[in-house]
Coordinates of C-alpha atoms in Angstrom, one line a residue:
Chain A
M677 CA -8.5 55.5 -6.3
S678 CA -10.7 54.8 -3.4
N679 CA -9.3 55.7 0.0
K680 CA -9.9 52.3 1.5
S681 CA -7.2 50.5 -0.4
V682 CA -4.6 53.0 0.3
I683 CA -1.9 51.5 2.6
L684 CA 0.6 54.3 2.7
Q685 CA 0.0 58.0 2.4
C686 CA 2.6 60.7 2.5
E687 CA 1.0 64.1 3.1
A688 CA 2.9 67.3 2.4
V689 CA 6.2 65.7 3.6
T690 CA 9.1 68.2 3.8
V691 CA 12.6 67.3 4.7
E692 CA 15.3 69.8 5.5
F693 CA 19.0 69.2 5.9
D694 CA 20.6 72.3 7.4
G695 CA 18.2 74.6 5.6
F696 CA 18.4 72.7 2.3
K697 CA 15.0 71.3 1.4
A698 CA 15.7 67.8 0.0
V699 CA 11.9 67.1 -0.2
Q700 CA 9.2 69.8 -0.4
G701 CA 5.6 69.1 0.3
M702 CA 5.7 65.7 -1.3
H703 CA 2.5 63.7 -1.7
L704 CA 2.5 60.0 -2.4
A705 CA -0.4 57.5 -2.0
L706 CA 0.3 53.9 -2.4
E707 CA -2.4 51.3 -2.8
K708 CA -2.4 47.8 -1.5
G709 CA -0.8 45.5 -4.0
E710 CA 0.6 48.3 -6.1
L711 CA 4.0 48.3 -7.8
R712 CA 5.1 51.9 -7.9
F713 CA 8.2 53.2 -9.6
L714 CA 9.8 56.4 -8.4
I715 CA 12.1 58.1 -10.9
G716 CA 13.8 61.4 -11.3
P717 CA 17.2 62.9 -11.8
N718 CA 20.0 62.8 -9.2
G719 CA 19.1 64.8 -6.1
A720 CA 15.4 64.7 -6.8
G721 CA 14.8 63.4 -3.3
K722 CA 13.7 59.8 -4.2
T723 CA 16.0 58.1 -1.7
T724 CA 15.1 60.7 0.9
I725 CA 11.4 60.0 0.6
L726 CA 12.2 56.2 1.1
D727 CA 14.3 57.2 4.2
V728 CA 11.3 59.1 5.6
I729 CA 8.9 56.2 5.1
C730 CA 11.3 53.7 6.8
G731 CA 12.1 56.2 9.7
K732 CA 15.8 56.8 8.8
V733 CA 15.1 60.5 8.3
K734 CA 12.5 62.5 10.2
P735 CA 10.6 65.0 8.1
S736 CA 10.4 68.6 9.4
S737 CA 6.8 68.7 8.5
G738 CA 4.1 66.5 7.0
K739 CA 2.7 63.1 7.8
V740 CA 3.2 59.6 6.7
L741 CA 0.2 57.4 7.4
F742 CA 0.4 53.7 7.4
S743 CA -2.7 51.6 6.8
G744 CA -5.0 54.5 7.2
D745 CA -4.4 56.1 10.6
V746 CA -1.0 55.2 12.0
D747 CA 1.4 58.2 11.8
I748 CA 4.8 56.6 11.5
T749 CA 6.9 59.8 11.4
R750 CA 7.2 59.7 15.2
K751 CA 8.2 56.0 15.4
K752 CA 11.6 54.5 15.6
E753 CA 13.1 52.5 12.7
H754 CA 12.7 49.1 14.3
Q755 CA 9.1 49.8 15.2
I756 CA 8.3 50.8 11.7
A757 CA 10.0 47.7 10.4
E758 CA 7.9 45.6 12.8
L759 CA 4.7 47.3 11.6
G760 CA 5.5 45.9 8.2
I761 CA 7.7 48.2 6.2
G762 CA 10.8 46.6 4.8
R763 CA 13.7 48.5 3.2
K764 CA 16.4 47.5 0.8
F765 CA 19.2 49.9 0.5
Q766 CA 21.1 51.0 -2.6
T767 CA 24.3 49.2 -1.7
P768 CA 23.7 45.6 -0.7
S769 CA 23.8 45.6 3.1
I770 CA 23.8 42.1 4.4
F771 CA 25.6 40.9 7.5
P772 CA 29.0 39.8 6.1
T773 CA 30.2 37.6 9.0
L774 CA 27.0 35.7 9.3
T775 CA 26.4 32.8 6.9
V776 CA 23.8 33.1 4.1
F777 CA 21.5 30.8 6.1
E778 CA 22.0 32.9 9.3
N779 CA 21.2 36.1 7.4
L780 CA 17.9 34.6 6.3
E781 CA 17.3 33.1 9.8
I782 CA 17.4 36.4 11.6
A783 CA 15.5 38.3 8.9
M784 CA 12.6 35.8 9.0
K785 CA 9.4 37.2 10.4
Q786 CA 9.4 36.4 14.1
N787 CA 9.2 37.9 17.5
R788 CA 12.3 40.1 17.7
S789 CA 12.6 40.6 21.5
V790 CA 15.7 39.6 23.3
F791 CA 13.8 36.9 25.3
S792 CA 12.4 35.2 22.3
T793 CA 15.6 35.2 20.3
L794 CA 17.4 33.7 23.3
W795 CA 15.2 30.6 23.3
A796 CA 14.3 30.5 19.6
K797 CA 14.5 27.0 18.2
M798 CA 14.8 26.3 14.5
R799 CA 11.5 24.7 13.7
T800 CA 11.1 22.4 10.7
E801 CA 8.7 24.7 9.0
D802 CA 11.1 27.7 9.5
E803 CA 13.9 25.6 8.0
D804 CA 11.7 24.7 5.0
R805 CA 10.8 28.4 4.5
I806 CA 14.4 29.4 4.6
H807 CA 15.3 26.5 2.3
N808 CA 12.6 27.5 -0.2
Q809 CA 13.9 31.1 -0.1
L810 CA 17.4 29.9 -0.7
V811 CA 16.2 28.0 -3.8
M812 CA 14.3 31.0 -5.1
I813 CA 17.3 33.3 -4.8
G814 CA 19.6 30.6 -6.2
L815 CA 21.9 30.4 -3.2
E816 CA 21.0 26.9 -1.9
D817 CA 24.6 25.7 -2.5
K818 CA 26.1 28.6 -0.6
A819 CA 23.9 28.4 2.5
Q820 CA 26.9 27.9 4.7
W821 CA 29.1 30.6 3.1
R822 CA 29.9 33.7 4.9
A823 CA 27.7 36.3 3.2
G824 CA 30.7 38.6 2.9
G825 CA 32.2 36.2 0.4
L826 CA 29.3 36.4 -2.1
S827 CA 29.5 38.3 -5.3
H828 CA 27.7 41.7 -5.6
G829 CA 24.7 40.2 -7.5
E830 CA 24.4 37.4 -5.0
K831 CA 24.4 39.8 -2.1
Q832 CA 21.5 41.7 -3.9
W833 CA 19.6 38.5 -4.1
L834 CA 20.3 37.6 -0.5
E835 CA 19.0 40.9 0.6
I836 CA 15.9 40.5 -1.5
G837 CA 15.4 37.1 0.0
M838 CA 15.9 38.5 3.5
M839 CA 13.3 41.1 2.8
L840 CA 10.8 38.5 1.5
L841 CA 11.2 36.4 4.6
Q842 CA 10.5 39.5 6.6
E843 CA 7.0 39.5 5.0
P844 CA 6.5 43.2 5.1
E845 CA 3.3 44.8 3.8
I846 CA 5.3 47.4 2.0
L847 CA 8.7 46.9 0.4
L848 CA 10.9 49.9 -0.3
L849 CA 13.6 49.1 -2.8
D850 CA 16.4 51.4 -3.8
E851 CA 17.8 50.4 -7.1
P852 CA 17.3 46.7 -6.8
V853 CA 18.8 45.8 -10.2
A854 CA 21.9 47.9 -10.0
G855 CA 24.9 45.6 -10.9
M856 CA 22.7 42.8 -12.1
T857 CA 23.0 41.1 -15.5
D858 CA 20.1 41.5 -18.0
K859 CA 18.8 38.1 -17.2
E860 CA 18.9 38.8 -13.4
T861 CA 17.2 42.1 -14.0
D862 CA 14.3 40.4 -15.9
K863 CA 14.0 37.8 -13.1
T864 CA 13.8 40.6 -10.5
G865 CA 11.1 42.3 -12.5
E866 CA 9.0 39.2 -12.7
L867 CA 9.6 38.6 -9.0
L868 CA 8.4 42.1 -8.2
H869 CA 5.2 41.5 -10.1
E870 CA 4.6 38.3 -8.2
I871 CA 5.2 40.0 -4.9
A872 CA 2.9 42.9 -5.8
R873 CA 0.0 40.5 -5.8
Q874 CA -0.1 40.5 -2.0
Q875 CA 2.3 43.2 -1.0
S876 CA 2.9 46.8 -2.0
I877 CA 6.2 47.9 -3.5
V878 CA 8.0 51.2 -4.0
V879 CA 11.0 51.0 -6.3
V880 CA 13.5 53.8 -6.9
E881 CA 15.1 53.0 -10.2
H882 CA 17.4 54.6 -12.8
D883 CA 17.3 51.8 -15.3
M884 CA 14.6 53.2 -17.7
E885 CA 14.5 50.0 -19.7
F886 CA 13.6 48.1 -16.5
V887 CA 11.0 50.7 -15.6
R888 CA 9.4 50.6 -19.0
N889 CA 9.2 46.8 -19.0
F890 CA 7.8 46.4 -15.5
A891 CA 6.1 49.6 -14.4
S892 CA 2.4 50.1 -14.3
K893 CA 2.5 53.4 -12.5
V894 CA 5.4 55.9 -12.3
T895 CA 6.0 58.8 -10.0
V896 CA 8.5 61.4 -11.2
M897 CA 10.2 63.6 -8.7
H898 CA 12.3 66.7 -9.4
E899 CA 14.0 69.0 -6.9
G900 CA 12.2 67.5 -4.0
K901 CA 8.8 67.9 -5.5
L902 CA 6.2 65.7 -7.3
L903 CA 6.6 66.4 -11.0
K904 CA 4.3 63.9 -12.6
E905 CA 2.4 60.8 -11.8
G906 CA 0.8 58.3 -14.2
T907 CA 1.4 55.4 -16.5
M908 CA 4.7 55.1 -18.2
D909 CA 3.3 56.4 -21.5
E910 CA 1.8 59.4 -19.8
V911 CA 5.1 60.1 -18.1
Q912 CA 7.1 59.7 -21.3
G913 CA 4.8 61.9 -23.2
D914 CA 5.2 64.7 -20.6
D915 CA 7.2 67.7 -21.8
R916 CA 8.3 68.8 -18.3
V917 CA 9.7 65.3 -17.6
A918 CA 11.7 65.3 -20.8
E919 CA 13.0 68.7 -20.0
V920 CA 14.1 67.7 -16.5
Y921 CA 15.8 64.6 -17.7
L922 CA 17.7 66.1 -20.6
G923 CA 18.1 69.7 -19.7
K924 CA 16.3 70.7 -22.9
K925 CA 13.1 70.0 -24.6
R926 CA 13.0 66.5 -26.0
R927 CA 10.2 64.0 -26.0
D928 CA 12.3 61.0 -25.5
V929 CA 13.2 60.0 -22.0
D930 CA 14.8 56.8 -23.2
V931 CA 18.1 58.4 -23.9
S932 CA 18.7 58.8 -20.3
R933 CA 19.0 55.1 -19.8
S934 CA 22.4 55.5 -18.1
T935 CA 22.3 56.8 -14.6
A936 CA 20.3 59.9 -15.0
Chain B
M1302 CA 20.9 23.2 5.5
Q1303 CA 22.4 22.6 8.9
L1304 CA 23.9 19.3 9.4
R1305 CA 24.5 17.9 12.8
T1306 CA 26.9 15.2 11.9
L1307 CA 30.4 14.9 13.5
T1308 CA 33.0 16.1 11.1
P1309 CA 36.6 15.5 11.9
Q1310 CA 36.9 19.1 12.8
K1311 CA 34.2 18.8 15.4
I1312 CA 35.9 15.7 16.8
Y1313 CA 39.2 17.7 17.2
I1314 CA 37.3 20.5 18.9
L1315 CA 35.6 18.1 21.3
I1316 CA 39.0 16.4 22.1
G1317 CA 40.4 19.9 22.7
Y1318 CA 37.6 20.7 25.2
A1319 CA 38.1 17.3 26.9
V1320 CA 41.9 17.9 27.2
A1321 CA 41.3 21.4 28.6
A1322 CA 38.7 20.2 31.2
T1323 CA 41.0 17.3 32.2
A1324 CA 43.9 19.7 32.6
L1325 CA 41.8 22.0 34.8
F1326 CA 40.8 19.2 37.1
C1327 CA 44.2 17.6 37.3
A1328 CA 46.1 20.8 38.1
P1329 CA 45.8 20.5 41.9
M1330 CA 47.6 17.2 41.8
V1331 CA 50.5 18.6 39.8
L1332 CA 51.0 22.2 41.0
S1333 CA 52.4 23.5 44.2
D1334 CA 50.0 25.5 46.4
F1335 CA 51.6 28.7 45.3
R1336 CA 51.2 27.9 41.6
L1337 CA 47.7 26.6 42.1
N1338 CA 46.7 29.8 43.7
L1339 CA 48.2 31.7 40.7
L1340 CA 46.3 29.5 38.3
A1341 CA 43.1 30.0 40.2
K1342 CA 43.6 33.8 39.9
F1343 CA 44.2 33.4 36.1
L1344 CA 41.0 31.3 35.8
A1345 CA 39.1 34.2 37.4
F1346 CA 40.6 36.5 34.8
A1347 CA 39.5 34.1 32.1
I1348 CA 35.9 34.7 33.3
V1349 CA 36.3 38.5 32.7
A1350 CA 37.8 37.8 29.3
L1351 CA 34.7 35.7 28.3
G1352 CA 32.4 38.5 29.3
L1353 CA 34.6 41.1 27.5
D1354 CA 34.6 38.9 24.4
L1355 CA 30.8 38.8 24.5
I1356 CA 30.5 42.6 24.3
W1357 CA 33.6 43.3 22.2
G1358 CA 34.2 40.2 20.0
Y1359 CA 30.5 39.4 19.4
T1360 CA 28.7 42.7 19.7
G1361 CA 31.5 45.0 18.5
I1362 CA 31.5 47.4 21.5
L1363 CA 34.8 48.1 23.1
S1364 CA 34.7 48.6 26.9
L1365 CA 37.8 49.9 28.6
G1366 CA 35.9 50.0 31.9
H1367 CA 35.6 46.4 32.8
G1368 CA 38.0 46.9 35.7
V1369 CA 35.1 48.7 37.4
F1370 CA 32.7 45.9 37.1
F1371 CA 35.4 43.5 38.2
G1372 CA 36.2 45.7 41.1
L1373 CA 32.6 46.1 42.2
G1374 CA 32.2 42.3 42.4
A1375 CA 35.5 42.1 44.3
Y1376 CA 34.4 44.8 46.8
A1377 CA 31.0 43.0 47.4
M1378 CA 32.9 39.9 48.3
G1379 CA 35.5 41.9 50.2
M1380 CA 32.9 43.5 52.3
Y1381 CA 31.5 40.1 53.3
L1382 CA 35.0 38.9 54.1
K1383 CA 35.9 42.0 56.1
L1384 CA 32.8 41.7 58.2
E1385 CA 33.5 38.1 58.9
A1386 CA 37.1 38.9 59.8
S1387 CA 35.9 41.7 62.2
G1388 CA 33.7 39.3 64.0
G1389 CA 30.9 41.7 65.0
R1390 CA 33.2 44.6 65.7
L1391 CA 33.6 47.6 63.4
P1392 CA 36.1 46.9 60.6
D1393 CA 39.5 48.4 61.5
F1394 CA 39.7 51.1 58.8
M1395 CA 36.2 52.5 59.8
D1396 CA 37.5 52.8 63.3
W1397 CA 40.6 54.8 62.2
S1398 CA 38.4 57.0 60.0
G1399 CA 36.3 57.9 63.0
L1400 CA 33.1 56.0 62.2
S1401 CA 31.3 54.7 65.3
A1402 CA 28.7 52.5 63.7
L1403 CA 28.5 50.2 60.7
P1404 CA 27.0 52.1 57.7
W1405 CA 23.6 50.8 56.8
F1406 CA 24.7 49.6 53.4
W1407 CA 27.4 47.4 54.9
K1408 CA 25.1 45.5 57.2
P1409 CA 23.5 43.1 54.7
F1410 CA 26.9 42.1 53.5
E1411 CA 27.2 39.9 56.6
S1412 CA 25.2 37.4 54.6
F1413 CA 27.3 35.4 52.1
P1414 CA 24.4 34.8 49.6
F1415 CA 23.6 38.5 49.7
A1416 CA 27.2 39.5 49.0
I1417 CA 27.3 37.1 46.0
A1418 CA 24.0 38.4 44.6
M1419 CA 25.2 42.0 44.9
G1420 CA 28.6 41.0 43.3
I1421 CA 26.7 40.1 40.2
L1422 CA 23.7 42.5 40.3
I1423 CA 25.5 45.8 41.0
P1424 CA 27.9 45.5 38.1
A1425 CA 25.2 44.3 35.8
L1426 CA 22.8 47.1 36.9
L1427 CA 25.5 49.7 36.5
A1428 CA 26.2 48.4 33.0
L1429 CA 22.5 48.4 32.2
I1430 CA 22.1 52.0 33.3
L1431 CA 25.2 53.2 31.4
G1432 CA 24.0 51.2 28.4
F1433 CA 20.6 52.8 28.6
F1434 CA 21.9 56.3 28.4
T1435 CA 24.5 55.5 25.7
F1436 CA 23.2 52.8 23.3
R1437 CA 19.7 54.3 23.3
N1438 CA 21.1 57.6 22.2
R1439 CA 23.3 55.8 19.7
I1440 CA 26.5 56.7 21.3
R1441 CA 28.9 54.1 20.1
G1442 CA 32.4 53.3 18.8
V1443 CA 35.2 55.4 20.3
Y1444 CA 32.8 57.7 22.1
F1445 CA 31.4 54.9 24.1
T1446 CA 34.9 53.6 24.9
I1447 CA 35.9 57.0 26.2
L1448 CA 32.8 57.0 28.4
T1449 CA 33.8 53.7 29.9
Q1450 CA 37.2 55.2 30.7
A1451 CA 35.5 58.1 32.4
L1452 CA 33.5 55.6 34.4
V1453 CA 36.8 54.1 35.6
I1454 CA 38.1 57.4 36.7
I1455 CA 34.9 58.4 38.5
T1456 CA 34.7 55.1 40.3
V1457 CA 38.3 55.0 41.4
T1458 CA 38.2 58.5 42.6
L1459 CA 35.0 57.8 44.6
F1460 CA 36.5 54.7 46.2
I1461 CA 39.7 56.5 47.2
G1462 CA 37.8 59.5 48.5
Q1463 CA 35.2 57.7 50.6
Q1464 CA 37.9 56.1 52.8
K1465 CA 35.6 55.6 55.8
F1466 CA 33.3 53.4 53.7
T1467 CA 35.7 51.8 51.3
G1468 CA 39.1 51.6 52.9
G1469 CA 40.4 54.3 50.6
T1470 CA 43.7 53.6 48.7
N1471 CA 44.4 50.6 50.8
G1472 CA 41.1 48.9 49.9
L1473 CA 39.8 46.0 51.9
T1474 CA 42.2 43.4 53.2
G1475 CA 43.1 41.5 56.4
F1476 CA 40.6 38.7 55.7
T1477 CA 40.7 35.6 57.9
T1478 CA 37.9 33.2 57.1
V1479 CA 35.3 32.4 54.4
L1480 CA 32.2 30.6 55.6
G1481 CA 34.2 29.7 58.7
H1482 CA 37.2 28.1 56.9
S1483 CA 40.6 29.7 57.2
I1484 CA 41.1 31.6 54.0
G1485 CA 44.9 30.9 53.8
S1486 CA 44.9 27.2 54.5
P1487 CA 45.9 24.9 51.6
D1488 CA 42.6 23.0 51.8
T1489 CA 40.5 26.1 51.4
K1490 CA 42.7 27.3 48.6
R1491 CA 42.2 24.0 46.8
M1492 CA 38.5 24.2 47.4
L1493 CA 38.4 27.7 46.0
Y1494 CA 40.4 26.5 43.0
W1495 CA 37.7 23.9 42.3
V1496 CA 35.0 26.4 42.7
T1497 CA 36.7 28.8 40.2
A1498 CA 37.3 26.0 37.7
I1499 CA 33.6 25.1 37.9
V1500 CA 32.4 28.7 37.6
L1501 CA 34.7 29.2 34.6
I1502 CA 33.3 26.2 32.9
A1503 CA 29.8 27.3 33.7
A1504 CA 30.6 30.8 32.4
F1505 CA 32.0 29.2 29.2
V1506 CA 28.9 27.1 28.7
L1507 CA 26.6 30.1 29.3
C1508 CA 28.6 32.3 26.8
R1509 CA 28.6 29.4 24.3
F1510 CA 24.8 29.1 24.6
L1511 CA 24.4 32.8 24.2
V1512 CA 26.6 33.1 21.1
K1513 CA 25.1 30.0 19.4
S1514 CA 21.6 31.1 20.0
R1515 CA 19.7 33.3 17.6
F1516 CA 20.3 36.0 20.2
G1517 CA 24.0 35.6 19.5
K1518 CA 23.4 35.8 15.7
V1519 CA 21.5 39.0 16.2
L1520 CA 24.5 40.4 18.3
R1521 CA 26.8 39.6 15.4
A1522 CA 24.4 41.1 13.0
I1523 CA 24.4 44.3 15.1
R1524 CA 28.2 44.2 15.1
D1525 CA 28.2 43.9 11.3
G1526 CA 25.5 46.5 10.6
E1527 CA 23.6 48.2 13.4
N1528 CA 21.4 50.1 11.1
R1529 CA 20.6 47.1 8.9
A1530 CA 19.5 45.2 12.0
R1531 CA 17.3 48.1 12.9
F1532 CA 15.6 48.1 9.6
I1533 CA 14.9 44.4 9.9
G1534 CA 13.0 45.2 13.1
Y1535 CA 15.5 44.6 15.9
N1536 CA 16.1 47.2 18.5
P1537 CA 20.0 47.2 18.8
A1538 CA 20.0 49.3 22.0
V1539 CA 18.2 46.6 23.9
Y1540 CA 20.5 43.8 22.6
Q1541 CA 23.6 45.9 23.4
M1542 CA 22.3 46.7 26.9
I1543 CA 21.6 43.1 27.7
A1544 CA 25.0 41.9 26.3
F1545 CA 26.8 44.6 28.2
A1546 CA 25.0 43.8 31.4
I1547 CA 25.8 40.0 31.1
S1548 CA 29.4 40.9 30.4
A1549 CA 29.6 43.2 33.5
G1550 CA 27.9 40.5 35.6
L1551 CA 30.6 38.0 34.5
A1552 CA 33.3 40.5 35.4
G1553 CA 31.6 40.8 38.9
V1554 CA 31.7 37.1 39.4
A1555 CA 35.4 37.1 38.4
G1556 CA 36.1 39.9 40.9
M1557 CA 34.5 38.0 43.7
L1558 CA 36.7 34.9 43.0
F1559 CA 39.8 37.1 42.6
V1560 CA 39.4 38.5 46.1
L1561 CA 39.0 35.0 47.5
H1562 CA 42.3 34.0 45.9
V1563 CA 44.3 37.2 46.5
G1564 CA 43.0 38.4 49.8
I1565 CA 42.9 42.1 48.9
I1566 CA 41.0 44.5 46.8
S1567 CA 42.0 48.1 46.3
P1568 CA 41.1 50.8 43.8
S1569 CA 44.3 50.2 41.8
T1570 CA 42.9 46.8 40.7
M1571 CA 40.0 48.5 39.0
A1572 CA 41.9 51.4 37.5
I1573 CA 42.6 52.2 33.9
V1574 CA 45.7 50.0 33.4
P1575 CA 44.0 46.8 34.6
S1576 CA 40.9 47.6 32.5
I1577 CA 43.1 47.9 29.4
E1578 CA 45.0 44.8 30.2
M1579 CA 41.8 42.8 30.3
V1580 CA 41.1 44.0 26.7
L1581 CA 44.6 42.9 25.7
W1582 CA 44.0 39.3 26.9
V1583 CA 41.0 39.1 24.6
A1584 CA 42.7 40.8 21.7
I1585 CA 45.8 38.6 21.9
G1586 CA 43.9 35.4 22.6
G1587 CA 41.4 35.9 19.9
R1588 CA 38.5 38.2 19.8
G1589 CA 35.2 36.6 18.7
T1590 CA 36.2 33.2 19.9
L1591 CA 35.4 32.2 23.4
I1592 CA 38.2 29.8 23.8
G1593 CA 40.7 32.4 22.5
A1594 CA 39.6 34.9 25.1
A1595 CA 39.8 32.5 28.0
L1596 CA 43.2 31.1 26.9
G1597 CA 44.5 34.6 26.3
A1598 CA 43.7 35.6 29.8
V1599 CA 45.4 32.5 31.3
L1600 CA 48.4 32.4 29.1
L1601 CA 49.2 36.1 29.2
N1602 CA 48.9 36.2 33.0
Y1603 CA 51.1 33.2 33.2
A1604 CA 53.6 34.9 30.9
K1605 CA 53.3 38.0 33.0
S1606 CA 54.1 36.3 36.3
A1607 CA 56.9 34.3 34.7
F1608 CA 58.4 37.4 33.1
S1609 CA 58.0 39.5 36.2
E1610 CA 59.8 36.9 38.3
S1611 CA 62.9 37.1 36.0
Y1612 CA 62.7 40.5 34.3
P1613 CA 60.4 42.7 36.2
D1614 CA 61.0 45.8 34.1
A1615 CA 60.7 44.1 30.7
W1616 CA 57.1 42.9 31.1
L1617 CA 55.3 46.0 30.0
F1618 CA 57.5 46.4 26.9
F1619 CA 56.9 42.8 26.0
L1620 CA 53.1 43.2 26.4
G1621 CA 53.1 46.4 24.4
A1622 CA 55.1 44.8 21.6
L1623 CA 52.8 41.7 21.6
F1624 CA 49.8 44.0 21.3
V1625 CA 51.2 45.9 18.4
I1626 CA 52.0 42.6 16.6
V1627 CA 48.6 41.2 17.2
V1628 CA 46.7 44.3 16.1
V1629 CA 48.8 44.7 13.0
F1630 CA 49.3 41.1 11.9
L1631 CA 46.7 39.0 13.6
P1632 CA 43.4 40.8 13.9
K1633 CA 41.8 37.6 15.1
G1634 CA 44.4 36.9 17.7
A1635 CA 46.3 33.7 18.4
V1636 CA 43.2 31.5 17.8
G1637 CA 42.7 33.2 14.4
L1638 CA 46.3 32.3 13.5
F1639 CA 45.6 28.7 14.5
R1640 CA 42.4 28.6 12.5
K1641 CA 44.3 29.9 9.4
W1642 CA 46.6 27.0 9.6
K1643 CA 44.2 24.2 10.5
L1644 CA 40.8 24.9 9.1
P1645 CA 40.0 24.8 5.4
K1646 CA 39.2 28.0 3.6
R1647 CA 35.5 27.1 3.5
R1648 CA 34.2 29.9 5.6
R1649 CA 37.0 32.4 5.6
T1650 CA 36.8 35.5 3.4
E1651 CA 39.0 38.5 3.1
H1652 CA 36.0 40.4 4.4
E1653 CA 36.3 39.0 7.9
Q1654 CA 39.8 40.5 8.2
Q1655 CA 38.4 43.9 7.3
V1656 CA 35.7 43.5 9.9
G1657 CA 38.3 42.4 12.3
H1658 CA 40.3 45.6 11.8
S1659 CA 37.3 47.9 11.8
T1660 CA 36.2 47.1 15.3
V1661 CA 39.5 48.0 16.9

């Protein structure tokens, strides 16, 4: 792993909530164009580390470097988002009273100052981009629906679509396939691979089937620490990982397919 | 895809606007001078309501302090009128309070354009400053609302206490002319009515432009999910500050017009009860719809004056009952009720109702 292609580096990140260490000295290096899966039992600190990267939570110590030298731990959420780090939360969080089209319109990569949104005109190429995105996420018939009226799965797709239009360099996804059918899950997995050709992705996931099918590299966290990093086979073959997942020594992580 | 064709609905809406505009312009021919003056005052209130709707209905921030912004605009205009009425001498109340010279900050208000500029800028600036310290520190919801109430108390106390500069409890009154025209004459009153009607339409067009623009969509996005908007890359604090400042500026404009119609401004006009009443106009008329807010202001004030003429004691009970009914049964106000009847279900979802409740 040469240092040049590293786009995101967490160095000894520690997060404390009222004395409780949710994350302790976590290291994570993400390369450009990498699709990384982050797994671990409940309370392992997976979501917290995503929160740190996107600025929602400030670490008590440690650094997060973006594209080599920008320490983003001191920046505000909207500044981090503008640098090119997009976040999808666990529960779909779209804007319910805006239409599907409007959701995509404001998410689209653009100048986000008050002045430019005041005078923003819908250009044909923007409209085409939004339309293409609508087709891709399968919501072209519902473009004028209020987003609040969509089904759970549709909201997930809308949020993914919003994130893609945002064109971030790093996508942070928290359980993107929760509540999706098997077919939708496969579609999402393929989509992630496609995105990872140009952008980098970190996915927190509980669905082991999904992880096994689509992961190239997996990071396992436990009690706020890095437990194991490697390919899916390496991780599955690791005794400590099996122990953590099942509470006793077993070699098969697969059993924990539910929500471990 | 967005279609720009004229659907029957849009035609109805256009007809509605045309009828409303015609009614506004024909009113002077039908109404007596007394009624026309009342209507002019209500139209000024409608301008506040538009501004309040912008910050509350569209951005989800409840201000119970708009009486202050309204009052500051009114005082700016009142100072101009007072100086014109005093004709070069010291205004009477300053004389009584023992001042011998005009305070420096009163002097520029001899100029009408300066007074107008201040009537908009001072409220807008105050809102910007208040917004800077609150929204940037993520103080919102009920905490922000309480702060706006504190602003009301501070301002009212200050204005009552500084009698020699503000006229104290009595406020500013005893105006005679505006730009040389007698302020009480029917011709001037009619002229002021026209001005108010035109300003109201301009304010409506401005607000419509704002809420239809991408800026307006971002405001609604912030109302729906401030954090989500933040993680897309918008800075909600800046958007909230701007919306709040525009809203306060509109209240200032309304205050200036109010003084011209009523001929007096005192601290009681910007106290807590008027501030809350302003919110009621918007709530009852229909939050999140500009036309609802404006209509709410006009109709409720009409009802208030009609009621107070016949049953002066019952008005407040009626208003209270109306508010309870609207909050419990019609979260989107009268216009929401109308929409439920008239418009197809296309864009309505049960979710909207939830959102409607949650911002109260």
